[in-house]
Amino acid sequence: MEEMIVKEERHELSPFADSQSFQKIFDIGKMFATSQLVPQNYQGKPMDCTIAVDMANRMGVSPMMVMQNLYVVKGKPTWSGQACMSMIRANTEFKNVRPVYDGTPHTDNWGCRIEAEYKDSGEKIKGTTVTIEMAKKEGWYEKTGSKWKTMPEQMLAYRAAAFFARVYTPNSLMGVYVEGEAEDISKSDTRVAENPFDFEAAVQEAEEVFE
C-alpha cells in the first residue's frame, strides 16, 4: 500500500452528468465484476464495482486500490486502516508522515499518534494520541473478536491514522468510515432528536445556565 500514489491526471467522468456518462462508467463496472482478479466481494456485482470505479475516479487512484481496501462492515462502507495511512502519505500537503509510539508497550499508557509536516511551511502537526487506556474506556478493546488484543500495535496506528485523517484530510476519506470505526457504532451511539416542543426541558436548561 505504500506505493499508492494519487495521480495528478484525472478522468473527469461524472456518472451523474448524463445517461451516456453513467453508461460508460457502468460498462467499466461490469467489466471489473466479471474478473476473478477483483476481491471476491465485488465479483458478480456490477453496481458495487461501478461505485468503486466512481470513487477511484474522484480520488485519482486505481479502481483496484479502492476495491481491495473498501469493504462493508455492519452495512457501512469502510476503508482499511492501511488505506487510510496510505491516503495521508499520498496527500501532497504533507511530508515525513509517520506513526509515533510512546508509553510502555502492552500497558494502558502505550499509545500512538500520527505526525507530519506541511510541505510549504515546514510546520509540524501532531494528530490525536490513541492509547490502550482510551481503547478500553471507549469499549473498543473488550469487544468479542477484538483485534486490539491480538494486534494492539497495528490497531493503535490505524485508529491514530483515522483521527488524523478526520481532522487534517477529511476529503480523502470521502465520508467513509475507517477500519474499526463502523464496528464501534452501536445503538447506544444513536442520538434521538430532541422534542422542540418540550417546554419543561427548555425551562430546566435555562435555569441551569442562568442560576
XYZ file of C-alpha atoms in Angstrom:
211
model
C 0.000 0.000 0.000
C 2.937 2.301 0.435
C 3.165 2.567 -3.340
C -0.319 4.041 -3.668
C 0.120 7.365 -5.450
C -2.521 9.981 -6.107
C -2.366 10.753 -9.796
C -2.291 14.340 -10.968
C -4.292 13.491 -14.102
C -7.881 12.504 -13.527
C -10.552 11.449 -15.965
C -13.390 13.886 -15.477
C -16.245 11.446 -15.816
C -19.208 12.109 -13.567
C -21.710 9.255 -13.759
C -24.446 11.710 -12.844
C -23.731 14.196 -15.622
C -25.911 12.395 -18.175
C -27.091 8.923 -19.135
C -24.195 8.458 -21.555
C -21.608 9.135 -18.835
C -23.370 6.749 -16.486
C -23.431 4.048 -19.145
C -19.692 4.450 -19.728
C -18.772 4.067 -16.085
C -21.324 1.257 -15.657
C -19.705 -0.619 -18.547
C -16.374 -0.332 -16.743
C -18.009 -1.607 -13.558
C -19.464 -4.608 -15.404
C -16.031 -5.406 -16.806
C -14.490 -5.468 -13.316
C -17.390 -7.546 -11.990
C -16.586 -10.360 -14.432
C -12.919 -10.537 -13.442
C -11.594 -13.072 -10.953
C -8.762 -10.701 -10.078
C -11.023 -8.337 -8.148
C -11.818 -9.177 -4.499
C -14.488 -11.851 -4.139
C -16.992 -9.487 -2.534
C -17.010 -7.456 -5.791
C -17.216 -10.371 -8.222
C -20.570 -10.574 -9.993
C -21.671 -7.224 -8.518
C -21.532 -4.639 -11.334
C -23.180 -1.859 -9.302
C -20.708 -2.220 -6.428
C -17.873 -2.168 -8.957
C -19.369 0.906 -10.631
C -19.444 2.776 -7.328
C -15.835 1.741 -6.662
C -14.827 2.984 -10.128
C -16.581 6.313 -9.491
C -14.815 6.731 -6.134
C -11.460 5.849 -7.691
C -12.076 8.395 -10.444
C -12.842 11.142 -7.930
C -9.797 10.255 -5.827
C -7.444 9.841 -8.780
C -6.409 6.301 -7.851
C -6.757 2.829 -9.351
C -10.198 1.158 -9.067
C -8.368 -1.950 -7.830
C -6.958 0.066 -4.924
C -10.479 1.043 -3.888
C -11.887 -2.473 -4.257
C -9.007 -4.039 -2.314
C -9.397 -1.623 0.584
C -13.091 -0.734 0.744
C -15.432 -3.260 2.312
C -18.752 -3.281 4.117
C -18.975 -3.592 7.908
C -22.415 -3.636 9.528
C -23.888 -2.243 6.332
C -21.440 0.662 6.171
C -18.614 1.114 3.630
C -15.278 1.082 5.452
C -11.687 1.835 4.429
C -8.965 -0.491 5.650
C -6.620 1.091 8.184
C -3.744 0.561 5.770
C -5.563 2.506 3.053
C -6.171 5.396 5.443
C -2.466 5.637 6.247
C -1.609 5.499 2.546
C -4.047 8.316 1.777
C -2.382 10.518 4.361
C 1.073 9.747 2.989
C -0.113 10.355 -0.571
C -1.552 13.758 0.323
C 0.513 16.424 -1.426
C 0.210 18.816 1.538
C 2.326 16.686 3.860
C 5.787 15.204 4.139
C 7.515 12.996 6.705
C 4.253 11.314 7.688
C 4.892 8.669 10.332
C 3.309 6.919 13.309
C 4.985 7.771 16.612
C 4.604 5.450 19.594
C 5.092 6.388 23.233
C 4.459 4.875 26.635
C 5.290 1.344 27.725
C 4.374 -1.395 25.236
C 1.466 -3.639 26.260
C 0.369 -1.361 29.097
C -2.543 1.074 29.305
C -0.328 4.100 28.600
C 1.013 2.642 25.349
C -0.112 4.993 22.602
C 0.367 6.134 19.036
C -0.151 9.365 17.107
C 0.472 10.411 13.527
C 2.978 13.196 12.966
C 3.666 15.072 9.742
C 4.955 18.358 8.349
C 3.373 20.796 5.931
C 5.481 20.890 2.784
C 5.046 24.612 2.175
C 5.749 25.918 5.688
C 7.554 23.063 7.408
C 5.117 23.363 10.310
C 4.896 20.156 12.313
C 1.499 18.744 13.133
C 0.549 16.046 15.595
C -2.610 14.004 15.471
C -4.580 12.727 18.440
C -2.717 10.205 20.587
C -4.638 6.954 20.851
C -3.773 4.759 23.840
C -4.727 1.325 25.098
C -6.434 3.088 28.008
C -8.580 5.032 25.525
C -9.424 1.817 23.681
C -10.609 0.237 26.929
C -12.639 3.253 28.053
C -14.311 3.578 24.652
C -15.189 -0.108 24.649
C -13.060 -1.000 21.604
C -10.727 -3.330 23.485
C -13.159 -5.741 25.130
C -15.380 -6.479 22.141
C -15.696 -10.102 21.069
C -13.047 -10.913 18.480
C -11.372 -7.551 19.001
C -8.070 -7.150 17.171
C -6.953 -4.806 19.940
C -5.964 -7.883 21.957
C -4.122 -9.672 19.157
C -2.717 -6.754 17.102
C -2.534 -3.781 19.515
C 0.390 -2.038 17.804
C -1.308 -2.096 14.421
C -4.700 -1.072 15.800
C -3.149 1.889 17.618
C -1.631 3.094 14.345
C -4.827 2.525 12.346
C -7.012 4.376 14.831
C -4.456 7.201 15.119
C -4.470 7.479 11.313
C -8.270 7.675 11.317
C -8.224 10.517 13.854
C -5.543 12.367 11.874
C -7.401 11.973 8.580
C -10.701 13.125 10.075
C -9.079 16.394 11.167
C -6.467 17.158 8.500
C -7.546 15.302 5.322
C -11.295 14.659 5.599
C -11.823 14.914 1.833
C -9.548 11.927 1.277
C -11.931 9.665 3.176
C -14.968 10.899 1.208
C -17.161 10.493 4.282
C -16.377 6.778 4.589
C -15.533 5.102 7.903
C -12.067 3.707 8.624
C -11.416 0.163 9.853
C -12.623 -0.197 13.418
C -14.943 2.818 13.373
C -18.001 1.072 11.943
C -17.644 -1.796 14.426
C -17.697 0.709 17.277
C -21.063 2.113 16.298
C -23.855 0.684 18.414
C -27.446 1.529 19.155
C -26.286 3.392 22.222
C -24.418 5.802 19.963
C -27.598 6.738 18.092
C -28.896 10.121 19.165
C -32.617 10.683 19.470
C -33.774 14.040 18.162
C -34.875 16.374 20.915
C -38.508 17.397 21.048
C -38.556 21.120 20.131
C -41.884 21.468 21.963
C -40.607 20.065 25.249
C -41.170 23.266 27.248
C -40.224 21.779 30.620
C -36.837 20.650 29.318
C -36.195 24.110 27.872
C -37.039 25.796 31.182
C -34.803 23.389 33.111
C -31.914 24.039 30.714
C -32.361 27.804 31.069
C -32.378 27.556 34.862
C -29.137 25.561 34.807
C -27.486 28.145 32.576
C -28.559 31.280 34.408
C -28.704 30.156 38.028
